[in-house]
Amino acid sequence: MRKMLFAIAAAAIFAAPSAGMAQAPIIIKFSHVVAPNTPKGKGSEKFKELAEKYTNGKVKVEVYPNSTLYKDKEELEALQLGAVQMLAPSNSKFGPIGIKDFEVFDLPFLLPSLASLRKVTEGPIGKKMLTLLNAKGMIGLAYWDNGFKQMSANKPLHMPEDYKGLKFRIQSSKVLEAQFRLLGATPQVMAFSEVYQALQTGVVDGQENTPANMYTQKMDEVQKYTTLTNHGYIGYVVVVNKKFWEGLPADIRGQLEKAMAESTAYANTISAQENDDALAAMKKSGKTTFIVPTAAEMAAMQKVMEPLYNDMASRVGKQLIEDVRRTAQGATN
Ligand code: LMR
């Protein structure tokens, strides 16, 4: 037995990589919860392609879509523990690990356009927010878009009264919870992977999400009505495990930063089109009936939700809300 162990150990020593031998690649596990054919799914695949190319295969990126490895909350814990190296959770998912600031992006009617969002994320506010992640064992590398949210249910949603008494699935954000409470609805936090079934079985009555997310999860098949409110935004922070990232050889990290910058530009170029295409596909299949709210209906929704800006100031930060609002609304188009 002893002899055998010695033989195994000796073989291991001789098999250890030497300068002339190929090193095992560095593995980046990139876990996410959405389908591959979404803005985030395509962004992660682009990062994989470019990262492997720029590092000449020294880095291998394994993308795990559709919550195959972890669901929403678990993936952040897995990143902190180092079980995965990279994620792109939505802004709404950082509250439970103690970072509330990203919930500012959940405020409805905050961002008139993607251009206005970019003023925030690419300017000093966005950069400063990323540094908050360091204390949680992660580094924020980039902001990726999804798009604007629509409301859906099995009854037509026009005015705030229509939401009364309904149960809505929400992401884990206190701003979103407060938003549905103002509408007289009951919010229920639920992992993304569970939404389709919850809608199908009536565990919840409705939800809010982007067309790309709704279409790729087939939510339109289990919601009779979708109202095109564009009231809020879903976007992502690409995060890496801090220890892993800082432990990389500097040249490799540089190549990965280049891959990230280019895949970010790519993801943010395709996001609007991806959502337009998903919306068109849902319209074509006709499983959910689309409602275009009138100006008066939108004004009523906005009025009911306006108190959120004050109510959430103590949680998200009064100054941050003001800064984001001023920056976003000062942007053109
Ligand atoms: C959701 O949970 O609805 C979204 O954050 C999913 C995603 O990552 O787009």
mmCIF file of N, CA, C and O and ligand atoms in Angstrom, residues 33-34 40 72 88 90 93 146 169 171 190 192 208-209 213 234 236, ligand 1:
data_model
loop_
_atom_site.group_PDB
_atom_site.id
_atom_site.type_symbol
_atom_site.label_atom_id
_atom_site.label_comp_id
_atom_site.label_asym_id
_atom_site.label_seq_id
_atom_site.Cartn_x
_atom_site.Cartn_y
_atom_site.Cartn_z
ATOM 1 N N VAL A 33 -28.337 33.763 -14.659
ATOM 2 C CA VAL A 33 -29.667 33.169 -14.464
ATOM 3 C C VAL A 33 -30.572 33.255 -15.697
ATOM 4 O O VAL A 33 -31.666 32.699 -15.684
ATOM 5 N N VAL A 34 -30.127 33.958 -16.739
ATOM 6 C CA VAL A 34 -31.018 34.139 -17.902
ATOM 7 C C VAL A 34 -30.629 33.202 -19.047
ATOM 8 O O VAL A 34 -29.629 32.485 -18.985
ATOM 9 N N LYS A 40 -27.624 39.657 -21.680
ATOM 10 C CA LYS A 40 -26.571 39.157 -20.780
ATOM 11 C C LYS A 40 -25.988 37.838 -21.290
ATOM 12 O O LYS A 40 -24.777 37.625 -21.221
ATOM 13 N N ASP A 72 -30.476 33.163 -8.099
ATOM 14 C CA ASP A 72 -30.116 34.565 -7.839
ATOM 15 C C ASP A 72 -29.277 34.809 -6.578
ATOM 16 O O ASP A 72 -28.214 35.416 -6.642
ATOM 17 N N ALA A 88 -23.009 38.384 -13.425
ATOM 18 C CA ALA A 88 -23.543 39.695 -13.807
ATOM 19 C C ALA A 88 -24.961 39.822 -13.229
ATOM 20 O O ALA A 88 -25.942 39.790 -13.961
ATOM 21 N N SER A 90 -28.324 41.477 -11.593
ATOM 22 C CA SER A 90 -28.967 42.765 -11.852
ATOM 23 C C SER A 90 -28.731 43.678 -10.646
ATOM 24 O O SER A 90 -28.467 43.212 -9.534
ATOM 25 N N LYS A 93 -30.174 43.021 -7.119
ATOM 26 C CA LYS A 93 -29.859 41.821 -6.335
ATOM 27 C C LYS A 93 -28.782 42.032 -5.272
ATOM 28 O O LYS A 93 -28.378 41.086 -4.597
ATOM 29 N N ASN A 146 -29.757 45.514 -19.715
ATOM 30 C CA ASN A 146 -30.810 44.713 -20.321
ATOM 31 C C ASN A 146 -31.736 45.735 -20.978
ATOM 32 O O ASN A 146 -31.502 46.103 -22.129
ATOM 33 N N ARG A 169 -44.472 39.020 -8.516
ATOM 34 C CA ARG A 169 -43.101 38.561 -8.277
ATOM 35 C C ARG A 169 -42.173 39.758 -8.422
ATOM 36 O O ARG A 169 -42.285 40.538 -9.371
ATOM 37 N N GLN A 171 -37.829 41.069 -7.837
ATOM 38 C CA GLN A 171 -36.443 40.758 -7.508
ATOM 39 C C GLN A 171 -36.213 41.223 -6.062
ATOM 40 O O GLN A 171 -37.029 41.967 -5.514
ATOM 41 N N MET A 190 -38.779 36.399 -5.424
ATOM 42 C CA MET A 190 -38.687 35.030 -5.961
ATOM 43 C C MET A 190 -37.509 34.957 -6.931
ATOM 44 O O MET A 190 -37.238 35.930 -7.646
ATOM 45 N N PHE A 192 -35.433 34.167 -10.205
ATOM 46 C CA PHE A 192 -35.835 34.304 -11.607
ATOM 47 C C PHE A 192 -36.252 32.961 -12.209
ATOM 48 O O PHE A 192 -37.221 32.876 -12.959
ATOM 49 N N GLU A 208 -42.970 41.998 -13.376
ATOM 50 C CA GLU A 208 -42.415 43.056 -14.232
ATOM 51 C C GLU A 208 -41.076 42.565 -14.733
ATOM 52 O O GLU A 208 -40.282 42.034 -13.965
ATOM 53 N N ASN A 209 -40.842 42.709 -16.044
ATOM 54 C CA ASN A 209 -39.536 42.346 -16.576
ATOM 55 C C ASN A 209 -39.382 42.926 -17.973
ATOM 56 O O ASN A 209 -40.315 43.517 -18.528
ATOM 57 N N ASN A 213 -36.297 39.108 -21.293
ATOM 58 C CA ASN A 213 -36.449 38.121 -20.218
ATOM 59 C C ASN A 213 -37.804 37.441 -20.261
ATOM 60 O O ASN A 213 -37.906 36.235 -20.034
ATOM 61 N N ILE A 234 -33.818 47.325 -15.993
ATOM 62 C CA ILE A 234 -32.990 46.216 -15.503
ATOM 63 C C ILE A 234 -31.632 46.275 -16.199
ATOM 64 O O ILE A 234 -31.550 46.313 -17.428
ATOM 65 N N TYR A 236 -27.143 45.283 -15.299
ATOM 66 C CA TYR A 236 -26.282 44.376 -14.534
ATOM 67 C C TYR A 236 -24.963 45.016 -14.142
ATOM 68 O O TYR A 236 -24.465 45.897 -14.849
HETATM 69 C C1 LMR B 1 -34.774 39.017 -12.737
HETATM 70 O O1 LMR B 1 -34.545 38.353 -11.718
HETATM 71 O O2 LMR B 1 -35.909 39.284 -13.123
HETATM 72 C C2 LMR B 1 -33.636 39.520 -13.558
HETATM 73 O O3 LMR B 1 -32.707 40.136 -12.743
HETATM 74 C C3 LMR B 1 -32.982 38.390 -14.256
HETATM 75 C C4 LMR B 1 -31.792 38.883 -15.017
HETATM 76 O O4 LMR B 1 -30.685 38.577 -14.616
HETATM 77 O O5 LMR B 1 -32.015 39.582 -16.010
#
